[in-house]
Coordinates of C-alpha atoms in Angstrom, one line a residue:
X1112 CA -18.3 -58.8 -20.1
X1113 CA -19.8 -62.3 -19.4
X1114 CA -22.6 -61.5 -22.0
X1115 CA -19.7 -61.0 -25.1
X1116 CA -18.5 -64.3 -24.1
X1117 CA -16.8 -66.6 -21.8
X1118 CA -14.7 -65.6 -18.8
X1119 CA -11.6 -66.7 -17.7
X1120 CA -11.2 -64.9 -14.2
X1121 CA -13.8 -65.3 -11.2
X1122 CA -15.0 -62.6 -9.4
X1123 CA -12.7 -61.1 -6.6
X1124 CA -9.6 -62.8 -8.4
X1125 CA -6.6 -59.7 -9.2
X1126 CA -6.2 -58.7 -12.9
X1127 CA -3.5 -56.9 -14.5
X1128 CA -3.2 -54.8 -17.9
X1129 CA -2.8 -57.1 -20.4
X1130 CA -4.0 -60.1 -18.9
X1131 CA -6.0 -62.2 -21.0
X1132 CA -9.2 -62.3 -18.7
X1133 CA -11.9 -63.6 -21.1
X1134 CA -12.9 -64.7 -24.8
X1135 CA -14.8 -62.5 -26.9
X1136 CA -17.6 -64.3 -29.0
X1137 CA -16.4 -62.2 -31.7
X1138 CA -12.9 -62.4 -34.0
X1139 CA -9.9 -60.5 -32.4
X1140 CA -9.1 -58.4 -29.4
X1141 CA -11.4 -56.4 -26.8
X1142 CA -10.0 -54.0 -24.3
X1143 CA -11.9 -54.2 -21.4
X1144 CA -11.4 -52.6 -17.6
X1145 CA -13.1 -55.8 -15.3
X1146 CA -12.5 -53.6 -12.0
X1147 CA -14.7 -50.8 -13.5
X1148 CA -18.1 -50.6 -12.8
X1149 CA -20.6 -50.6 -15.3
X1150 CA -22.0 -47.2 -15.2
X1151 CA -26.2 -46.9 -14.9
X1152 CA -27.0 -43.1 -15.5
X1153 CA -30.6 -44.0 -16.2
X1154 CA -32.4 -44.9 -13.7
X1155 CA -34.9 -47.1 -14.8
X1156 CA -31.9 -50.0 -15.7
X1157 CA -30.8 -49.4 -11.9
X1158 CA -33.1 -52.2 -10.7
X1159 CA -32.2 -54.6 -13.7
X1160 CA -28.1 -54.5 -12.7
X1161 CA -28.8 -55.7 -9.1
X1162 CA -29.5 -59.0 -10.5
X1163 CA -26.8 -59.5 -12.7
X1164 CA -25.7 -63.4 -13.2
X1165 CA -21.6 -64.4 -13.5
X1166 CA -20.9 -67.8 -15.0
X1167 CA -18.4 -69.4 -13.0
X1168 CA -15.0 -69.0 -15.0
X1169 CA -13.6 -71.1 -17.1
X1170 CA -10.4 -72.9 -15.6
X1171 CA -7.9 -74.1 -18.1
X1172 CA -4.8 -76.3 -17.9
X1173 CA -1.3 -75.3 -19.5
X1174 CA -1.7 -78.5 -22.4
X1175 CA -5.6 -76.6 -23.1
X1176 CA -3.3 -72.7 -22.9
X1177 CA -1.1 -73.6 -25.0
X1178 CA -3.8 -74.9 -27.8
X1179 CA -5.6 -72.2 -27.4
X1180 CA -3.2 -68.9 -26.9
X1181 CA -2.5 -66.6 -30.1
X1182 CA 1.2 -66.1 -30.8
X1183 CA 1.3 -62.4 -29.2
X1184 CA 0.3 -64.3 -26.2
X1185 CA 2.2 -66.0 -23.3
X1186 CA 1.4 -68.6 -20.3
X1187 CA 2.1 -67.0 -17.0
X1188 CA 3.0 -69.8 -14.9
X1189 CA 3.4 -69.4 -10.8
X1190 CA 3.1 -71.1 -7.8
X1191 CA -0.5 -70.0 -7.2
X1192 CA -2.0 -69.7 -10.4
X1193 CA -1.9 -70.4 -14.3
X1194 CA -2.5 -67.0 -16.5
X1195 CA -2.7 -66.3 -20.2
X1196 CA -1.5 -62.9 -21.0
X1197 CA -0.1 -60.8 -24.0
X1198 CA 3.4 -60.4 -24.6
X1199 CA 3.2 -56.9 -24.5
X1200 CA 1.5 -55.7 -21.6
X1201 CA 0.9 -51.7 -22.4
X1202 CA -2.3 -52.1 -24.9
X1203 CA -0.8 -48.5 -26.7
X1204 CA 1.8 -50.3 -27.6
X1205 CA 0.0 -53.2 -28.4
X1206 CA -1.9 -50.9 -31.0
X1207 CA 1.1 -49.5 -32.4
X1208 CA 2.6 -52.8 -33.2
X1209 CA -0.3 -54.3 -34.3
X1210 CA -0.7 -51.4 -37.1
X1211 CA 2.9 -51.9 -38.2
X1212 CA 2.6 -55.3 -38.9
X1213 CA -0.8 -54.3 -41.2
X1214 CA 1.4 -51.3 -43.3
X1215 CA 4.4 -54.1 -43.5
X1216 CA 1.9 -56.9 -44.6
X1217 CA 0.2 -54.1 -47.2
X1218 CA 3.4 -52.8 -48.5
X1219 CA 4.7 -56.9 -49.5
X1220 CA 1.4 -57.3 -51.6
X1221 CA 1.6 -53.9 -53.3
X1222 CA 5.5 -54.9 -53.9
X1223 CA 4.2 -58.7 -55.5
X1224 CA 1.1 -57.0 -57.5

């Protein structure tokens, strides 16, 4: 994951689904697992994932969250730590949403055109 971009959690630190753990170098969303393991079925790339490198994480204020977060997005806020995470936590959901907003947005421009 640190490759794609930057991260926002450090090693070791508890994630949740739909927690906003990272950003992606590229334009919109990526669903990632960061407890998985990266799987290494060849054997010759074995050797090359011992020495893998992790920035340190990025560690934002709420003034630099709320600039930055997205409006299905929300500030988690506790006495431990500050968290950006989406407003709907199931990504299936998420999805299903997501393509209903596209079909509403196409049906208004074939209604003006």
């Amino acid at each position: 994951m640190a490759e794609r971009g930057q991260l926002f959690v450090s090693p070791g630190d508890e994630v949740y689904p739909g927690m906003v753990v990272g950003e992606a170098s590229r334009a919109g969303d990526m669903e990632v697992n960061p407890v998985k393991a990266k799987a290494s079925s060849n054997m010759r790339t074995q050797a090359k994932d011992e020495k893998l490198y992790v920035p340190p994480a990025r560690k934002m204020t709420v003034e630099e969250l709320i600039a930055y977060m997205n409006e299905d997005e929300k500030i988690e806020v506790t006495p431990v730590s500050i968290r950006l995470r989406k407003a709907e936590l199931d990504s299936g959901i998420r999805s299903r949403l997501a393509r209903g907003k596209k079909s509403k947005i196409k049906a208004a421009r074939e209604k003006k055109g």
